[in-house]
C-alpha positions as a printed Julia matrix, in Angstrom:
460×3 Matrix{Float64}:
  -0.65  -15.68   30.47
   0.67  -18.67   31.63
   4.27  -19.81   33.0
   5.11  -21.27   29.54
   4.0   -17.8    28.21
   5.68  -15.7    30.57
   9.18  -17.57   30.43
   9.51  -17.36   27.19
   9.03  -13.65   26.98
  11.86  -13.2    29.69
  13.71  -15.53   27.14
  13.45  -12.56   24.34
  14.53  -10.11   25.93
  13.15   -6.65   25.78
  12.22   -4.91   22.81
  10.31   -2.02   20.97
   7.05   -4.16   22.51
   7.97   -5.41   25.65
   9.83   -3.4    28.6
  11.17   -5.19   31.78
  11.37   -3.42   35.47
  12.86   -4.72   38.58
   9.99   -1.85   40.57
   7.88    0.68   39.93
   9.12    3.55   42.3
   8.78    5.93   39.95
   5.64    6.84   38.53
   6.96    9.36   36.3
   9.52    7.07   34.69
   6.76    4.33   34.43
   4.59    6.51   32.12
   7.74    7.8    30.22
   7.96    4.16   28.74
   3.71    3.87   28.3
   3.24    7.23   26.84
   6.63    5.89   24.34
   4.6     2.55   23.81
   0.91    4.71   23.09
   2.97    6.54   20.47
   4.26    3.22   18.46
   2.51   -0.08   18.27
   1.4    -0.46   21.85
   3.64   -3.01   23.71
   3.79   -4.57   27.05
   5.32   -3.73   30.66
   6.57   -6.66   32.97
   6.81   -5.17   36.54
   9.19   -7.57   38.41
  11.56   -8.9    36.44
  15.6    -7.77   36.55
  15.99   -6.46   33.03
  19.97   -6.94   33.16
  19.55  -10.69   33.31
  16.57  -10.41   32.52
  15.13  -13.01   35.65
  12.19  -13.07   37.56
  12.47  -11.48   41.12
   9.01  -10.65   42.01
   7.33   -7.72   43.78
   6.84   -7.78   47.42
   3.5    -5.86   47.01
   1.9    -6.32   43.68
  -1.5    -4.76   44.7
   0.44   -0.98   45.56
   2.66   -1.44   42.11
  -0.82   -2.12   40.66
  -1.87    1.19   41.75
   1.25    3.03   40.86
   0.95    1.78   36.76
  -2.9     3.3    37.25
  -1.44    6.34   38.6
   1.55    6.72   35.87
  -1.51    6.2    32.74
  -2.77    8.68   34.36
   0.11   11.16   34.51
  -0.07   11.22   30.45
  -1.7    13.93   28.25
  -4.35   13.08   27.75
  -4.64   10.4    30.28
  -3.77    6.66   28.81
  -7.2     4.21   29.65
  -5.09    0.7    29.8
  -6.6    -2.84   30.22
  -6.17   -3.33   34.14
  -3.01   -4.38   34.8
  -2.42   -8.17   35.38
  -0.82   -9.61   39.1
   0.87  -13.34   37.35
   1.85  -15.49   39.97
   4.42  -18.06   39.3
   6.34  -19.84   41.59
   5.71  -18.02   44.55
   6.91  -15.02   42.64
   4.54  -11.95   42.1
   5.03  -10.03   38.81
   2.75   -7.34   36.84
   1.48   -7.5    33.31
   0.82   -4.0    32.24
  -0.61   -3.8    28.44
  -0.85   -0.87   26.34
  -3.24   -1.49   23.04
  -2.01   -0.65   19.57
  -3.83    1.64   17.55
  -4.76    3.93   20.45
  -6.91    7.37   18.76
  -4.14    9.57   20.51
  -0.5    11.6    20.94
   0.73   11.1    24.3
   2.96   12.99   25.93
   4.35   12.89   29.99
   5.69   16.66   31.38
   5.45   18.11   27.9
   7.75   15.47   25.8
   6.36   14.0    23.87
   8.15   10.17   23.26
   8.52    7.15   21.18
   9.65    3.67   21.13
  12.97    2.83   19.98
  14.11   -1.0    20.24
  14.02   -1.75   24.12
  14.48    2.32   24.68
  12.82    5.54   24.72
  13.49    9.0    22.06
  11.8    12.07   21.85
   9.62   11.79   18.84
  11.39   14.5    16.06
   8.76   17.17   14.76
   8.27   15.98   11.47
   7.53   12.31   13.01
   5.52   13.85   15.63
   3.44   16.02   12.9
   3.06   12.85   11.29
   1.58   10.94   14.3
  -0.56   13.77   14.94
  -2.29   13.68   11.3
  -2.45    9.6    11.38
  -4.16    9.7    14.72
  -6.78   12.48   13.49
  -4.96   15.58   15.62
  -4.7    17.23   12.8
  -6.17   16.61    9.51
  -4.1    16.72    6.11
  -7.29   16.37    3.98
  -8.82   19.46    5.91
  -6.07   21.6     5.69
  -4.96   24.56    2.61
  -2.3    24.44    0.41
  -0.19   27.45    0.74
  -1.18   29.42   -2.65
  -3.96   27.27   -3.88
  -7.21   29.15   -5.72
 -10.55   27.95   -6.91
  -9.07   28.8   -10.16
  -6.19   25.69   -9.64
  -9.54   23.22   -9.65
 -11.05   21.77  -13.35
 -14.7    22.76  -12.96
 -15.96   20.37  -15.69
 -14.32   17.4   -13.42
 -16.29   18.79  -10.3
 -19.55   18.96  -12.67
 -18.82   15.57  -13.65
 -18.89   14.74   -9.97
 -21.61   16.57   -9.02
 -23.77   15.2   -11.56
 -23.64   12.04   -9.96
 -24.76   13.3    -6.41
 -28.51   14.49   -6.24
 -27.79   18.35   -4.96
 -30.6    19.99   -3.92
 -32.14   22.29   -6.58
 -30.46   25.38   -6.79
 -27.2    24.67   -5.14
 -24.17   26.42   -6.5
 -20.91   23.78   -6.87
 -19.1    25.41   -4.45
 -21.85   24.51   -1.55
 -21.83   21.84   -2.73
 -18.19   21.0    -2.68
 -17.51   23.21    0.91
 -20.11   20.34    1.77
 -17.9    17.54    0.52
 -14.94   18.78    2.68
 -12.95   19.81   -0.44
 -13.01   23.71    0.22
 -12.99   25.88    3.18
 -15.16   29.11    3.67
 -13.35   32.13    4.7
 -16.02   34.77    4.73
 -17.46   35.14    1.41
 -14.44   33.18   -0.19
 -13.79   29.54   -0.98
 -10.73   27.96   -1.1
  -9.6    24.42   -2.17
  -8.38   21.9     0.61
  -5.66   19.11   -0.16
  -8.57   17.22   -0.87
 -10.01   19.03   -3.22
  -7.31   19.69   -5.29
  -6.05   16.3    -5.06
  -9.39   15.08   -6.43
 -10.23   18.33   -9.0
  -6.98   19.91   -9.7
  -5.72   20.83  -12.7
  -2.74   20.06  -11.85
  -1.97   18.12   -8.13
   1.64   17.81   -9.22
   2.38   21.97   -8.35
   1.13   21.55   -4.88
   1.79   17.93   -4.04
   5.15   16.77   -5.96
   4.81   12.41   -4.66
   1.41   13.07   -6.05
   1.75   10.04   -8.26
   1.76    6.65   -9.06
   4.52    4.58  -10.65
   2.97    1.44  -12.62
   5.64   -1.6   -13.77
   5.21   -4.36  -15.78
   8.31   -6.63  -15.88
   8.82   -9.89  -17.75
  10.28  -12.36  -15.0
   9.77  -12.96  -11.31
  12.49  -10.5   -10.11
  13.3    -6.71  -11.18
  15.09   -6.41  -14.36
  16.53   -3.92  -17.12
  13.73   -5.23  -19.56
  10.44   -3.0   -17.92
   7.42   -1.38  -19.4
   6.52    1.67  -16.67
   4.15    4.64  -16.91
   4.34    7.25  -14.79
   0.99    8.51  -13.2
   0.87   12.32  -12.5
  -3.16   13.26  -11.92
  -6.19   13.83  -10.01
  -6.83   10.37   -7.67
  -9.28    9.63   -9.85
  -7.82    9.11  -13.09
  -4.7     7.44  -11.1
  -6.99    4.52  -10.59
  -8.12    4.6   -14.01
  -5.12    4.73  -16.2
  -3.51    2.24  -13.63
  -6.05   -0.44  -13.74
  -5.79    0.29  -18.17
  -1.85   -0.34  -17.56
  -1.85   -3.25  -15.5
  -5.38   -4.99  -17.6
  -2.98   -4.37  -21.31
  -0.35   -6.03  -19.75
  -2.21   -8.95  -18.37
  -2.14  -12.51  -19.99
  -5.54  -14.25  -21.24
  -6.04  -17.86  -21.28
  -7.83  -20.36  -19.76
  -7.62  -22.4   -16.89
  -8.23  -26.72  -16.87
 -10.73  -27.16  -13.96
 -12.27  -30.25  -13.44
 -11.34  -31.54  -17.4
 -12.94  -28.24  -18.36
 -11.7   -25.16  -20.23
 -12.21  -21.63  -18.06
 -11.4   -18.62  -20.02
  -9.59  -16.54  -17.51
  -8.14  -13.6   -16.85
  -4.37  -13.99  -14.93
  -5.88  -11.98  -12.09
  -9.59  -10.87  -11.08
  -9.59   -7.51  -12.93
 -11.96   -6.05   -9.32
  -9.36   -7.8    -6.91
  -6.67   -5.37   -9.0
  -8.73   -2.03   -8.62
  -9.89   -2.94   -4.99
  -6.14   -2.9    -4.6
  -5.34   -0.05   -6.49
  -8.33    2.06   -4.76
  -7.21    0.93   -1.27
  -4.1     1.92   -1.63
  -5.11    5.49   -3.11
  -7.5     6.04   -0.72
  -5.63    5.32    2.47
  -2.04    6.15    1.49
  -0.64    9.45    3.89
  -0.22   11.7     1.26
   1.9    14.21    4.25
   4.86   11.36    3.59
   7.7    13.59    1.07
   9.42   11.31   -0.94
   7.31    8.39   -1.68
   5.05    7.53   -4.61
   2.22    4.83   -4.86
   4.09    1.94   -6.61
   2.24   -1.23   -8.56
   4.81   -3.91   -9.78
   3.87   -6.38  -12.11
   5.74   -9.28  -12.12
   5.06  -12.4   -14.07
   3.85  -14.11  -11.36
   2.29  -10.91   -8.7
   1.11   -8.04   -8.33
   2.67   -5.73   -5.18
   0.58   -2.44   -4.52
   2.82   -0.59   -2.0
   0.93    2.99   -0.68
   3.13    5.4     1.95
   1.9     5.72    5.48
   1.5     2.98    7.75
  -1.92    1.25    8.19
  -3.8     4.21   10.63
  -5.17    4.17   13.66
  -5.81    1.27   15.46
  -6.06   -1.04   12.96
  -3.67   -3.55   12.52
  -2.39   -6.27    9.92
  -3.99   -8.97   12.6
  -7.57   -7.14   12.09
  -7.44   -5.81    9.15
 -10.11   -7.93    8.06
 -12.54   -6.96   10.89
 -11.91   -3.36   11.98
 -12.54   -0.03   10.28
 -10.52    3.15   10.2
 -10.4     5.46    7.37
  -7.09    8.01    7.51
  -8.71    9.92    4.55
 -12.16   10.41    5.07
 -12.97   12.81    1.98
 -10.55   11.1    -0.39
 -12.97    7.72    0.59
 -16.48    9.05    0.4
 -15.54   10.91   -3.08
 -14.33    7.59   -4.54
 -17.3     5.96   -3.47
 -19.5     8.52   -4.99
 -17.34    8.05   -7.93
 -18.41    4.43   -8.26
 -14.81    2.88   -7.36
 -15.84    1.82   -4.04
 -18.45   -0.76   -4.01
 -19.12   -0.38    0.03
 -17.35    1.99    2.1
 -14.74   -0.19    4.47
 -14.77   -3.7     2.66
 -12.47   -3.86   -0.11
 -10.8    -5.73    1.91
 -13.28   -8.62    2.61
 -14.11   -8.35   -1.44
 -10.56   -8.94   -2.15
 -10.04  -11.84    0.08
 -13.32  -13.2    -1.89
 -11.77  -12.3    -5.09
  -9.19  -14.01   -5.18
 -10.84  -16.86   -3.21
 -13.65  -17.3    -5.84
 -10.76  -17.46   -9.19
  -9.26  -20.27   -7.23
  -6.22  -18.33   -5.87
  -4.15  -17.45   -2.85
  -5.56  -14.71   -0.54
  -3.9   -11.49   -0.83
  -0.91  -11.06    1.35
  -0.5    -8.21    4.0
   2.93   -7.08    4.76
   3.0    -3.45    6.98
   6.23   -1.58    6.18
   8.72    0.29    8.22
   6.88    3.37    6.51
   4.01    2.02    4.2
   1.62   -1.04    3.27
   1.86   -3.63    0.73
  -0.66   -5.64   -0.88
   0.5    -8.61   -2.84
  -1.88  -11.03   -5.3
  -0.29  -13.69   -6.61
  -2.03  -14.65  -10.28
  -2.38  -17.66  -12.36
   1.42  -17.44  -13.1
   1.88  -20.68  -15.46
  -1.2   -22.77  -14.52
  -2.45  -20.13  -17.55
  -3.07  -21.92  -20.34
  -2.96  -19.77  -23.61
  -4.63  -20.74  -27.02
  -0.85  -19.65  -29.37
  -0.44  -16.13  -29.13
  -2.22  -13.43  -27.59
  -2.62  -11.32  -31.06
  -4.21   -8.62  -28.88
  -1.6    -7.42  -27.05
   0.48   -6.6   -30.31
  -2.69   -5.44  -32.3
  -1.95   -2.37  -32.49
   2.24   -3.19  -34.02
   0.72   -5.03  -37.19
   3.32   -7.6   -37.01
   3.26  -10.87  -38.87
   2.39  -14.11  -36.84
   6.14  -15.04  -36.78
   6.83  -11.73  -34.98
   4.01  -12.21  -32.47
   5.15  -15.74  -31.25
   8.49  -14.23  -31.1
   7.17  -11.39  -28.51
   5.45  -13.97  -26.87
   8.17  -16.08  -26.27
  10.72  -12.8   -24.94
   8.09  -11.86  -22.55
   8.58  -15.43  -20.57
  11.83  -15.58  -21.3
  13.32  -12.21  -21.18
  15.8   -12.75  -24.6
  15.8   -14.64  -27.7
  18.51  -15.37  -30.29
  18.37  -16.11  -34.18
  18.76  -19.87  -33.33
  15.49  -20.02  -30.71
  13.91  -17.66  -33.66
  14.42  -20.59  -36.05
  12.95  -22.96  -33.72
  10.14  -20.88  -33.41
   9.5   -20.6   -37.32
  11.24  -23.57  -38.71
   9.6   -23.17  -41.94
  11.04  -20.1   -43.01
  14.29  -19.15  -44.25
  17.55  -17.78  -42.3
  17.08  -14.25  -44.29
  13.38  -14.14  -43.5
  14.52  -14.29  -39.91
  17.1   -12.27  -39.89
  14.51   -9.25  -41.88
  12.11   -9.77  -39.16
  14.23   -9.05  -36.22
  15.76   -6.39  -37.97
  11.81   -4.77  -38.3
  11.59   -5.23  -34.84
  14.75   -3.62  -33.71
  13.89   -0.74  -36.56
  10.54    0.22  -34.72
  12.65    0.29  -31.61
  10.54   -2.75  -30.08
  13.61   -4.97  -29.82
  16.97   -4.02  -28.82
  19.97   -6.13  -30.45
  22.75   -7.43  -27.75
  26.43   -8.43  -29.3
  27.25   -9.33  -32.06
  27.73  -12.46  -34.67
  26.92  -15.81  -32.91
  26.57  -13.89  -29.73
  23.47  -11.9   -30.49
  20.65  -11.84  -28.87
  17.55   -9.9   -28.85
  15.4    -8.15  -25.53
  12.68   -5.68  -24.92
  13.88   -1.88  -25.72
């Protein structure tokens, strides 16, 4: 760290990831800060800075402070292994920079207390948050737990048989033994019971045990949430959630062409494989221990947002997500790979980026929220040309060509009036226009708003 970076850090003040100490007279108090940062997202402690102003005051004996910092790290349980603290000299003053890396593999305590950084302070970890953190860091595995009351009767054995047919299982091995080796069952004496992973993957009704094990998929007409949308709530096993979500997005995706180098290329609004990767990634890596949230796939006119409950696991961050590999749900990931949903373990993000680039689209945007992770894909949008109305979208409704034009107009403008319909179809009478719209209302496709001259229609 150079002088300019040091001064900039001081000007920013203390935060969740930055702490100042005038001196390190107590290894115990320094250990509390280090453990709290380790249990959060890591951070830096700058010793030799007065936190009240802040201003640099320096250290008389930085070597002794360095030894004290290492002692503080070893006071944590388990011992906190950190990079060697760095002595920094600036304008005759010596400071010590102690760095706690993000994504450490354990949950750390100091004198039996579990702390976490909350802004510029430390606070005790609430029991529920502590439990979740232990699950996230592998000290307590949600997949391998057994749901209360779950038995083999709760598994759909037809789904199990279809899965096992994809594997090269040894001759004579039973389905129960195969699932046990895959981590989908636990063995208690001679009895088997399904794990949480087994229920999520093959359960007859996973929602009986996991109320939030669902995926909500919504298609909005515009670029923001609105009152007009198409929605499907998917409550099923994880493989079926992936299949049904992909089918929904493909069915509601615009199809057309783009002009590239004066040549016409047939295109879909998004590369289907990239959309599938985003959905599979959300299902494979979500934190299933979080209650009150579900996977949400929001399809707007210019983008698709895929939100998954649970922050990035382990040492993975938004900055290193392309290069680092960490699986929160090892069993689920492996089974989805066996089923062909994952082309190559750990490379879904890379493939998503490559597919978007190959289709001349911006790279995916990755965002870690307070309690989850979101992937945003931006599509071709207005640059996608159309050969008139996308008849396939409305084929099952058996509409006439004028009505298909009206619905296509609604997709882009969210509403349509009698006058706008007449402009689309100038060669027909006003009575025909009225009958067309009345038919769409009667079939529960459109909703009529207002009356007389103020009348307009929206999707119901």
